[in-house]
Coordinates of N, CA and C and ligand atoms in Angstrom, one line a residue:
M1 N -147.0 32.3 118.9 CA -147.6 31.3 118.1 C -146.8 30.0 118.3
G2 N -145.5 30.0 118.0 CA -144.7 28.9 118.2 C -144.9 27.9 117.0
K3 N -144.5 26.7 117.2 CA -144.5 25.7 116.1 C -145.5 24.7 116.4
F4 N -146.1 24.2 115.3 CA -147.0 23.0 115.4 C -146.3 21.8 115.1
L5 N -146.6 20.7 115.8 CA -146.0 19.5 115.4 C -147.0 18.7 114.5
N6 N -146.5 18.3 113.4 CA -147.3 17.6 112.5 C -146.8 16.1 112.5
A7 N -147.5 15.3 113.2 CA -146.9 13.9 113.4 C -147.6 13.0 112.4
L8 N -146.9 12.1 111.9 CA -147.4 11.1 111.0 C -147.5 9.8 111.7
F9 N -148.8 9.3 111.9 CA -149.0 8.0 112.6 C -149.2 6.9 111.6
I10 N -148.6 5.8 111.9 CA -148.8 4.6 111.0 C -149.4 3.5 111.9
F11 N -150.4 2.9 111.4 CA -151.1 1.8 112.2 C -150.5 0.5 111.7
C12 N -149.9 -0.3 112.6 CA -149.2 -1.6 112.2 C -150.3 -2.7 112.1
V13 N -150.5 -3.2 110.9 CA -151.6 -4.2 110.7 C -151.4 -5.5 111.5
C14 N -150.2 -5.9 111.8 CA -150.0 -7.2 112.4 C -150.2 -7.2 113.9
C15 N -149.8 -6.1 114.5 CA -149.9 -6.1 116.0 C -150.8 -5.0 116.5
G16 N -151.3 -4.2 115.7 CA -152.3 -3.2 116.1 C -151.7 -2.0 116.8
I17 N -150.4 -1.9 116.8 CA -149.7 -0.8 117.5 C -149.7 0.4 116.6
V18 N -149.9 1.5 117.1 CA -149.8 2.8 116.3 C -148.4 3.3 116.5
L19 N -147.7 3.4 115.4 CA -146.3 3.8 115.4 C -146.2 5.3 115.0
L20 N -145.4 6.0 115.7 CA -145.1 7.4 115.4 C -143.9 7.3 114.4
S21 N -144.2 7.6 113.2 CA -143.1 7.4 112.2 C -142.2 8.6 112.0
G22 N -142.8 9.7 112.3 CA -142.0 10.9 112.1 C -142.7 12.1 112.6
A23 N -142.0 13.1 112.9 CA -142.6 14.4 113.4 C -141.9 15.5 112.6
R24 N -142.7 16.4 112.1 CA -142.2 17.5 111.3 C -142.6 18.8 111.9
A25 N -141.7 19.7 112.1 CA -142.1 21.0 112.6 C -142.6 21.9 111.4
I26 N -143.8 22.4 111.5 CA -144.2 23.4 110.5 C -143.9 24.8 111.0
A27 N -143.2 25.5 110.1 CA -142.7 26.8 110.5 C -143.8 27.8 110.5
T28 N -143.7 28.7 111.5 CA -144.5 29.9 111.5 C -143.7 30.8 110.5
P29 N -144.3 31.9 110.1 CA -143.6 32.7 109.0 C -142.1 32.8 109.1
F30 N -141.7 33.1 110.3 CA -140.2 33.3 110.5 C -139.7 32.4 111.7
D31 N -138.5 31.9 111.5 CA -137.9 31.0 112.4 C -136.5 31.5 112.9
L32 N -136.2 31.2 114.1 CA -134.9 31.5 114.6 C -133.8 30.6 114.0
P33 N -132.9 31.2 113.3 CA -131.8 30.3 112.7 C -130.9 29.8 113.8
D34 N -130.4 28.6 113.7 CA -129.4 28.1 114.6 C -128.1 28.9 114.5
L35 N -127.4 29.1 115.6 CA -126.1 29.6 115.6 C -125.2 28.7 114.8
P36 N -124.3 29.2 113.9 CA -123.5 28.3 113.0 C -122.3 27.8 113.8
Y37 N -122.2 28.0 115.1 CA -121.0 27.5 115.9 C -121.5 27.4 117.3
S38 N -120.7 26.9 118.2 CA -121.1 26.8 119.6 C -121.1 28.1 120.3
Y39 N -121.7 28.2 121.5 CA -121.8 29.5 122.2 C -120.4 30.0 122.6
N40 N -119.5 29.1 122.9 CA -118.1 29.5 123.3 C -117.1 29.6 122.2
A41 N -117.6 29.5 120.9 CA -116.7 29.4 119.8 C -115.9 30.7 119.5
L42 N -116.5 31.8 120.0 CA -115.9 33.1 119.7 C -115.1 33.7 120.8
E43 N -114.9 32.8 121.9 CA -114.1 33.3 123.0 C -112.6 33.3 122.6
P44 N -111.8 34.2 123.2 CA -112.2 35.1 124.3 C -112.8 36.4 123.9
H45 N -113.1 36.6 122.6 CA -113.5 37.9 122.1 C -115.0 38.2 122.5
I46 N -115.8 37.2 122.3 CA -117.2 37.2 122.8 C -117.4 36.0 123.7
D47 N -117.9 36.2 124.9 CA -118.0 35.1 125.9 C -119.3 34.3 125.6
A48 N -119.3 33.1 126.0 CA -120.3 32.1 125.8 C -121.7 32.6 126.4
E49 N -121.6 33.2 127.6 CA -122.9 33.6 128.2 C -123.6 34.7 127.4
T50 N -122.8 35.6 126.9 CA -123.3 36.7 126.0 C -124.0 36.1 124.8
M51 N -123.2 35.2 124.2 CA -123.8 34.6 122.9 C -125.1 33.8 123.2
Q52 N -125.1 33.1 124.3 CA -126.3 32.3 124.6 C -127.5 33.2 124.8
I53 N -127.4 34.2 125.6 CA -128.5 35.1 125.9 C -128.9 35.9 124.7
H54 N -127.8 36.3 124.0 CA -128.1 37.2 122.8 C -128.9 36.4 121.7
H55 N -128.5 35.2 121.4 CA -129.2 34.4 120.4 C -130.5 33.8 121.0
D56 N -130.4 33.1 122.1 CA -131.6 32.3 122.6 C -132.7 33.2 123.2
K57 N -132.3 34.3 123.7 CA -133.3 35.2 124.3 C -133.6 36.4 123.4
H58 N -132.6 37.2 123.1 CA -132.9 38.5 122.4 C -133.4 38.2 120.9
H59 N -132.5 37.4 120.2 CA -133.0 37.2 118.8 C -134.3 36.4 118.8
A60 N -134.4 35.4 119.7 CA -135.7 34.6 119.7 C -136.9 35.5 120.0
A61 N -136.7 36.5 120.8 CA -137.8 37.4 121.1 C -138.2 38.2 119.9
Y62 N -137.2 38.7 119.1 CA -137.6 39.4 117.9 C -138.4 38.5 116.9
V63 N -138.0 37.3 116.8 CA -138.7 36.3 115.9 C -140.1 36.1 116.4
N64 N -140.2 35.8 117.7 CA -141.6 35.5 118.3 C -142.5 36.8 118.2
N65 N -141.9 37.9 118.5 CA -142.7 39.1 118.4 C -143.1 39.5 117.0
L66 N -142.3 39.2 116.0 CA -142.6 39.4 114.6 C -143.7 38.5 114.2
N67 N -143.6 37.2 114.5 CA -144.7 36.3 114.2 C -146.0 36.7 114.8
K68 N -145.9 37.1 116.1 CA -147.1 37.5 116.8 C -147.8 38.7 116.1
A69 N -147.0 39.7 115.7 CA -147.5 40.9 115.0 C -148.2 40.6 113.7
L70 N -147.6 39.6 113.0 CA -148.2 39.2 111.7 C -149.4 38.3 111.7
E71 N -149.7 37.8 113.0 CA -150.8 36.8 113.1 C -152.1 37.1 112.4
K72 N -152.5 38.3 112.5 CA -153.8 38.6 112.0 C -153.8 39.2 110.6
Y73 N -152.6 39.2 110.0 CA -152.4 39.7 108.6 C -151.7 38.7 107.7
P74 N -152.5 37.6 107.3 CA -151.9 36.6 106.5 C -151.1 37.1 105.3
A75 N -151.6 38.1 104.6 CA -151.0 38.6 103.4 C -149.6 39.1 103.7
Q76 N -149.3 39.6 104.9 CA -148.0 40.1 105.2 C -147.0 38.9 105.5
Q77 N -147.6 37.8 105.8 CA -146.7 36.6 106.2 C -145.9 36.0 105.0
N78 N -146.4 36.3 103.8 CA -145.6 35.8 102.6 C -144.5 36.7 102.2
K79 N -144.3 37.8 102.8 CA -143.3 38.7 102.4 C -142.0 38.3 103.1
T80 N -140.9 38.6 102.4 CA -139.6 38.4 103.0 C -139.2 39.5 104.0
L81 N -138.2 39.4 104.8 CA -137.8 40.4 105.7 C -137.5 41.7 105.0
T82 N -136.7 41.6 103.9 CA -136.4 42.8 103.2 C -137.6 43.5 102.5
E83 N -138.5 42.7 102.1 CA -139.8 43.3 101.5 C -140.5 44.0 102.6
L84 N -140.6 43.4 103.8 CA -141.3 44.1 104.9 C -140.6 45.4 105.3
L85 N -139.3 45.3 105.4 CA -138.5 46.4 105.9 C -138.3 47.6 104.9
S86 N -138.3 47.2 103.6 CA -138.1 48.2 102.6 C -139.4 48.9 102.3
N87 N -140.5 48.4 102.7 CA -141.9 49.0 102.3 C -142.7 49.0 103.6
L88 N -142.2 49.6 104.6 CA -143.0 49.7 105.9 C -144.3 50.4 105.7
D89 N -144.4 51.3 104.7 CA -145.6 52.1 104.5 C -146.7 51.1 104.0
Q90 N -146.4 50.0 103.5 CA -147.4 49.0 103.1 C -147.7 48.0 104.2
V91 N -147.2 48.2 105.3 CA -147.5 47.3 106.5 C -148.6 48.0 107.3
P92 N -149.7 47.3 107.7 CA -150.8 47.9 108.4 C -150.2 48.7 109.6
E93 N -150.9 49.9 109.8 CA -150.3 50.9 110.7 C -150.3 50.3 112.2
D94 N -151.2 49.5 112.5 CA -151.3 49.1 113.9 C -150.1 48.1 114.3
I95 N -149.5 47.5 113.3 CA -148.3 46.6 113.5 C -147.0 47.2 113.0
R96 N -147.1 48.4 112.4 CA -145.9 48.9 111.7 C -144.7 49.0 112.6
S97 N -144.8 49.6 113.8 CA -143.6 49.7 114.6 C -143.1 48.4 115.1
A98 N -144.1 47.5 115.4 CA -143.7 46.1 115.9 C -142.9 45.4 114.7
V99 N -143.3 45.6 113.5 CA -142.6 45.0 112.4 C -141.3 45.6 112.2
R100 N -141.3 47.0 112.2 CA -140.0 47.7 112.0 C -139.0 47.2 113.1
N101 N -139.3 47.1 114.3 CA -138.4 46.7 115.4 C -138.0 45.2 115.3
N102 N -139.0 44.4 115.1 CA -138.8 42.9 115.2 C -138.3 42.3 113.9
A103 N -138.9 42.7 112.8 CA -138.3 42.2 111.5 C -136.9 42.8 111.4
G104 N -136.7 44.0 111.8 CA -135.3 44.6 111.8 C -134.4 43.8 112.7
G105 N -134.9 43.4 113.9 CA -134.0 42.7 114.8 C -133.7 41.3 114.3
H106 N -134.7 40.7 113.6 CA -134.5 39.3 113.0 C -133.5 39.4 111.9
Y107 N -133.7 40.4 111.0 CA -132.8 40.6 109.8 C -131.4 40.9 110.3
N108 N -131.2 41.8 111.2 CA -129.9 42.3 111.6 C -129.1 41.1 112.3
H109 N -129.8 40.4 113.2 CA -129.1 39.3 113.9 C -128.8 38.2 113.0
S110 N -129.7 37.9 112.1 CA -129.4 36.8 111.1 C -128.1 37.1 110.3
L111 N -127.9 38.3 110.0 CA -126.7 38.7 109.3 C -125.5 38.7 110.2
F112 N -125.8 39.0 111.5 CA -124.7 39.2 112.5 C -124.0 37.8 112.8
W113 N -124.8 36.8 113.1 CA -124.2 35.5 113.5 C -123.3 35.0 112.4
T114 N -123.7 35.1 111.1 CA -122.9 34.5 110.0 C -121.8 35.5 109.6
A115 N -121.8 36.7 110.1 CA -120.7 37.6 109.8 C -119.5 37.3 110.7
M116 N -119.7 36.3 111.6 CA -118.6 36.0 112.6 C -118.3 34.5 112.4
S117 N -117.0 34.2 112.8 CA -116.6 32.8 112.7 C -115.5 32.6 113.7
P118 N -115.4 31.4 114.3 CA -114.2 31.1 115.1 C -112.9 31.1 114.4
K119 N -113.0 31.0 113.0 CA -111.8 31.1 112.2 C -111.7 32.5 111.6
G120 N -112.4 33.5 112.2 CA -112.4 34.8 111.6 C -111.1 35.6 111.8
G121 N -111.3 36.9 111.5 CA -110.1 37.8 111.7 C -109.3 38.0 110.4
G122 N -108.2 38.6 110.5 CA -107.4 38.9 109.3 C -108.0 40.0 108.5
Q123 N -107.8 39.9 107.2 CA -108.2 41.0 106.3 C -108.9 40.4 105.1
P124 N -109.8 41.2 104.5 CA -110.5 40.7 103.2 C -109.4 40.6 102.1
T125 N -109.8 39.9 101.1 CA -108.9 39.7 99.9 C -109.7 40.0 98.7
G126 N -109.1 40.0 97.5 CA -109.8 40.1 96.2 C -110.6 41.4 96.0
K127 N -111.7 41.3 95.4 CA -112.5 42.4 95.0 C -113.0 43.2 96.2
L128 N -113.3 42.6 97.3 CA -113.8 43.3 98.5 C -112.6 44.2 99.0
A129 N -111.4 43.6 99.1 CA -110.3 44.4 99.6 C -110.0 45.6 98.7
E130 N -110.2 45.4 97.4 CA -110.0 46.5 96.4 C -111.0 47.6 96.6
A131 N -112.3 47.2 96.8 CA -113.4 48.1 97.0 C -113.2 48.9 98.3
I132 N -112.7 48.2 99.4 CA -112.4 48.9 100.7 C -111.3 49.9 100.5
N133 N -110.2 49.5 99.8 CA -109.1 50.5 99.6 C -109.6 51.7 98.8
K134 N -110.4 51.4 97.8 CA -110.9 52.5 96.9 C -111.8 53.4 97.7
S135 N -112.7 52.9 98.5 CA -113.7 53.7 99.2 C -113.1 54.4 100.5
F136 N -112.1 53.8 101.1 CA -111.7 54.4 102.4 C -110.2 54.8 102.4
G137 N -109.5 54.4 101.4 CA -108.0 54.6 101.4 C -107.2 53.4 101.8
S138 N -107.6 52.7 102.8 CA -106.9 51.5 103.2 C -107.8 50.7 104.2
F139 N -107.4 49.5 104.4 CA -108.2 48.7 105.4 C -108.2 49.3 106.8
E140 N -107.0 49.9 107.2 CA -106.9 50.5 108.5 C -107.9 51.7 108.6
K141 N -107.9 52.5 107.5 CA -108.8 53.6 107.6 C -110.3 53.2 107.6
F142 N -110.6 52.1 106.9 CA -112.0 51.6 107.0 C -112.3 51.2 108.5
Q143 N -111.3 50.4 109.1 CA -111.5 50.0 110.5 C -111.7 51.2 111.4
Q144 N -110.9 52.2 111.2 CA -111.1 53.4 112.1 C -112.5 54.0 111.9
A145 N -112.9 54.1 110.7 CA -114.3 54.7 110.4 C -115.4 53.9 111.1
F146 N -115.2 52.5 111.0 CA -116.2 51.6 111.5 C -116.2 51.7 113.0
E147 N -115.1 51.7 113.6 CA -115.0 51.7 115.1 C -115.5 53.1 115.6
A148 N -115.2 54.1 114.9 CA -115.7 55.5 115.3 C -117.2 55.5 115.2
G149 N -117.7 55.0 114.1 CA -119.2 54.9 114.0 C -119.9 54.2 115.1
G150 N -119.3 53.0 115.4 CA -119.9 52.2 116.4 C -119.8 52.8 117.8
A151 N -118.7 53.5 118.1 CA -118.5 54.1 119.4 C -119.4 55.3 119.5
S152 N -119.7 56.0 118.4 CA -120.4 57.3 118.6 C -121.9 57.1 118.4
R153 N -122.4 55.9 118.0 CA -123.8 55.7 117.9 C -124.4 55.8 119.3
F154 N -125.2 56.9 119.5 CA -125.8 57.1 120.8 C -126.9 56.1 121.2
G155 N -126.8 55.5 122.4 CA -127.8 54.5 122.8 C -127.6 53.2 122.1
S156 N -128.7 52.6 121.7 CA -128.6 51.3 121.1 C -128.7 51.3 119.5
G157 N -127.9 50.5 118.9 CA -128.0 50.5 117.4 C -126.9 49.6 116.8
W158 N -126.6 49.9 115.6 CA -125.7 49.1 114.8 C -124.8 50.0 114.0
V159 N -123.6 49.5 113.7 CA -122.7 50.1 112.8 C -122.5 49.2 111.6
W160 N -122.5 49.7 110.4 CA -122.6 48.9 109.1 C -121.5 49.3 108.1
L161 N -121.2 48.3 107.3 CA -120.5 48.5 106.1 C -121.5 48.2 105.0
V162 N -121.8 49.2 104.2 CA -122.9 49.1 103.2 C -122.4 49.2 101.8
K163 N -122.8 48.3 100.9 CA -122.5 48.5 99.5 C -123.6 49.4 98.9
V164 N -123.2 50.5 98.5 CA -124.1 51.6 98.1 C -124.8 51.1 96.9
K165 N -126.1 51.5 96.8 CA -126.9 51.1 95.6 C -126.2 51.5 94.4
S166 N -126.2 50.6 93.4 CA -125.5 50.9 92.2 C -126.2 52.0 91.4
G167 N -125.7 52.3 90.3 CA -126.3 53.5 89.5 C -125.1 54.4 89.3
D168 N -125.1 55.5 90.1 CA -124.0 56.5 89.9 C -122.7 56.0 90.6
K169 N -122.9 55.2 91.6 CA -121.7 54.8 92.4 C -121.6 53.2 92.5
P170 N -121.4 52.5 91.4 CA -121.4 51.1 91.5 C -120.2 50.6 92.4
G171 N -120.5 49.7 93.3 CA -119.4 49.0 94.0 C -118.9 49.8 95.2
V172 N -119.4 51.0 95.4 CA -118.8 51.9 96.4 C -119.3 51.4 97.8
L173 N -118.4 51.5 98.8 CA -118.8 51.1 100.1 C -118.8 52.3 101.0
T174 N -119.7 52.2 102.0 CA -119.7 53.3 103.0 C -120.0 52.8 104.4
V175 N -119.6 53.5 105.4 CA -119.9 53.1 106.8 C -121.0 54.0 107.3
T176 N -122.0 53.4 107.9 CA -123.1 54.1 108.4 C -123.6 53.5 109.7
T177 N -124.4 54.2 110.5 CA -124.9 53.6 111.7 C -126.4 53.8 111.7
T178 N -127.1 52.9 112.4 CA -128.6 53.0 112.5 C -129.0 52.9 114.0
P179 N -130.1 53.6 114.4 CA -130.6 53.4 115.8 C -131.4 52.1 115.9
N180 N -131.5 51.7 117.2 CA -132.4 50.6 117.5 C -132.2 49.3 116.6
Q181 N -133.2 48.8 115.9 CA -133.0 47.7 115.1 C -133.3 48.1 113.6
D182 N -133.1 49.3 113.3 CA -133.2 49.7 111.9 C -132.1 49.1 111.1
A183 N -132.4 48.7 109.8 CA -131.4 48.2 108.9 C -131.2 49.3 107.8
P184 N -130.0 49.4 107.3 CA -129.7 50.5 106.4 C -130.1 50.2 104.9
L185 N -131.3 49.6 104.7 CA -131.6 49.1 103.4 C -131.9 50.2 102.4
S186 N -132.2 51.4 102.9 CA -132.5 52.5 101.9 C -131.2 53.0 101.3
E187 N -130.0 52.7 102.0 CA -128.7 53.2 101.5 C -128.1 52.2 100.5
G188 N -128.5 50.9 100.7 CA -127.9 49.9 99.8 C -128.0 48.5 100.5
T189 N -127.0 47.7 100.3 CA -127.0 46.3 100.9 C -126.0 46.3 102.0
P190 N -126.5 46.0 103.2 CA -125.5 45.9 104.4 C -124.8 44.6 104.2
I191 N -123.5 44.6 104.2 CA -122.7 43.4 104.0 C -122.0 43.0 105.3
L192 N -121.9 44.0 106.2 CA -121.2 43.7 107.5 C -121.8 44.6 108.6
G193 N -122.3 44.1 109.7 CA -122.8 44.9 110.7 C -122.4 44.5 112.1
N194 N -122.1 45.4 113.0 CA -121.8 45.0 114.4 C -122.8 45.6 115.3
D195 N -123.3 44.8 116.2 CA -124.3 45.1 117.1 C -123.7 45.9 118.3
V196 N -124.1 47.2 118.5 CA -123.6 47.9 119.6 C -124.6 48.2 120.7
W197 N -125.7 47.4 120.7 CA -126.5 47.3 121.9 C -125.7 46.8 123.1
E198 N -126.0 47.3 124.3 CA -125.2 46.8 125.4 C -125.4 45.3 125.6
H199 N -126.5 44.7 125.2 CA -126.6 43.3 125.4 C -125.6 42.5 124.6
A200 N -125.0 43.1 123.6 CA -124.0 42.4 122.8 C -122.6 42.3 123.4
Y201 N -122.4 43.2 124.4 CA -121.0 43.2 125.0 C -120.9 43.5 126.5
Y202 N -122.0 43.8 127.1 CA -121.8 44.4 128.5 C -121.3 43.4 129.5
L203 N -121.6 42.1 129.4 CA -121.2 41.2 130.4 C -119.6 41.1 130.5
K204 N -119.0 41.2 129.4 CA -117.5 41.1 129.3 C -116.8 42.5 129.3
Y205 N -117.4 43.4 128.5 CA -116.7 44.7 128.3 C -117.3 45.8 129.1
R206 N -118.4 45.6 129.8 CA -119.0 46.6 130.6 C -119.3 47.9 129.8
N207 N -118.8 49.0 130.2 CA -119.0 50.3 129.5 C -118.0 50.5 128.4
R208 N -117.1 49.6 128.2 CA -116.0 49.8 127.3 C -116.3 49.4 125.8
R209 N -117.3 50.0 125.2 CA -117.7 49.7 123.9 C -116.6 49.8 122.9
P210 N -115.7 50.8 122.9 CA -114.6 50.8 121.9 C -113.7 49.6 122.0
E211 N -113.5 49.0 123.2 CA -112.7 47.8 123.4 C -113.4 46.6 122.7
Y212 N -114.7 46.5 122.8 CA -115.4 45.5 122.1 C -115.3 45.6 120.6
L213 N -115.5 46.9 120.1 CA -115.4 47.1 118.7 C -114.0 46.7 118.1
K214 N -113.0 46.9 118.9 CA -111.6 46.6 118.4 C -111.4 45.1 118.5
A215 N -111.9 44.4 119.5 CA -111.7 43.0 119.7 C -112.5 42.2 118.6
W216 N -113.6 42.8 118.2 CA -114.6 42.2 117.2 C -113.9 41.8 115.9
W217 N -112.9 42.6 115.5 CA -112.2 42.2 114.2 C -111.6 40.8 114.2
N218 N -111.4 40.3 115.4 CA -110.8 38.9 115.5 C -111.7 37.8 115.1
V219 N -113.0 38.2 115.0 CA -114.0 37.1 114.7 C -114.8 37.4 113.4
V220 N -114.4 38.5 112.7 CA -115.1 38.8 111.4 C -114.8 37.7 110.3
N221 N -115.8 37.2 109.7 CA -115.8 36.1 108.7 C -115.7 36.8 107.3
W222 N -114.4 37.2 106.9 CA -114.3 37.9 105.7 C -114.7 37.1 104.4
P223 N -114.5 35.8 104.4 CA -115.0 35.1 103.2 C -116.5 35.3 103.0
E224 N -117.2 35.2 104.1 CA -118.7 35.4 104.0 C -119.0 36.9 103.6
I225 N -118.2 37.8 104.1 CA -118.5 39.2 103.7 C -118.2 39.5 102.2
S226 N -117.1 38.8 101.8 CA -116.8 38.9 100.3 C -117.9 38.3 99.5
R227 N -118.5 37.2 99.9 CA -119.6 36.5 99.2 C -120.7 37.5 99.1
R228 N -121.1 38.2 100.2 CA -122.2 39.1 100.2 C -121.9 40.3 99.3
F229 N -120.6 40.8 99.3 CA -120.3 41.9 98.5 C -120.5 41.5 97.0
A230 N -120.1 40.3 96.6 CA -120.2 39.9 95.2 C -121.7 39.7 94.9
A231 N -122.5 39.2 95.8 CA -123.9 38.9 95.6 C -124.8 40.2 95.6
A232 N -124.3 41.2 96.2 CA -125.2 42.4 96.3 C -125.5 43.1 95.0
D233 N -126.6 43.4 94.8 CA -127.3 44.1 93.6 C -126.6 43.6 92.3
Ligands
LIG301 MN1 -128.5 42.2 119.5

């Protein structure tokens, strides 16, 4: 579907010239967010070509395919990504798997870009650090669990740090993995996720996914993850 340009024309009374005073893009239900930094900002840990293809081609395709799937169902277009993904049984059956894959892809990648920063790395502080220590024993043990999850996810998918739904376990964190573009919304709120699809690392790391998982800590944006931890449920 793409974007429509809504141009505002003004007719100049003194010279008869029609002026284009402004052009506004009207959004289709979902839009590709800009990368919050340049393609090469995460080098040497993630190379510019990978970032460009990953964002401009892969993520863009999820957004386009999601909008295309929703075209004939206007009622579905007013839902948020989490509403769509958390209630897939309420999505018409003929577009359900397209929505699952492409809303999931859009949701996961939107979380992914902002989970990273050229000023990333180091360790979390404050309440998030406390919760990690309480849930895993130490930051190092959390890293080991996360890397092991990402390395052992067969085929394509994601490894996540999830804040478990409150109730009996308020504030508890867990590491989990999902296949394809599934998001772990039934378990709680994903606050950090690493993409272990080959498209995320293959140009630089080839078959060495564990090396990519280790290098990735250098770009994790802990202040943003702390913010998500505090905001979750
Ligand atoms: Mn990806």
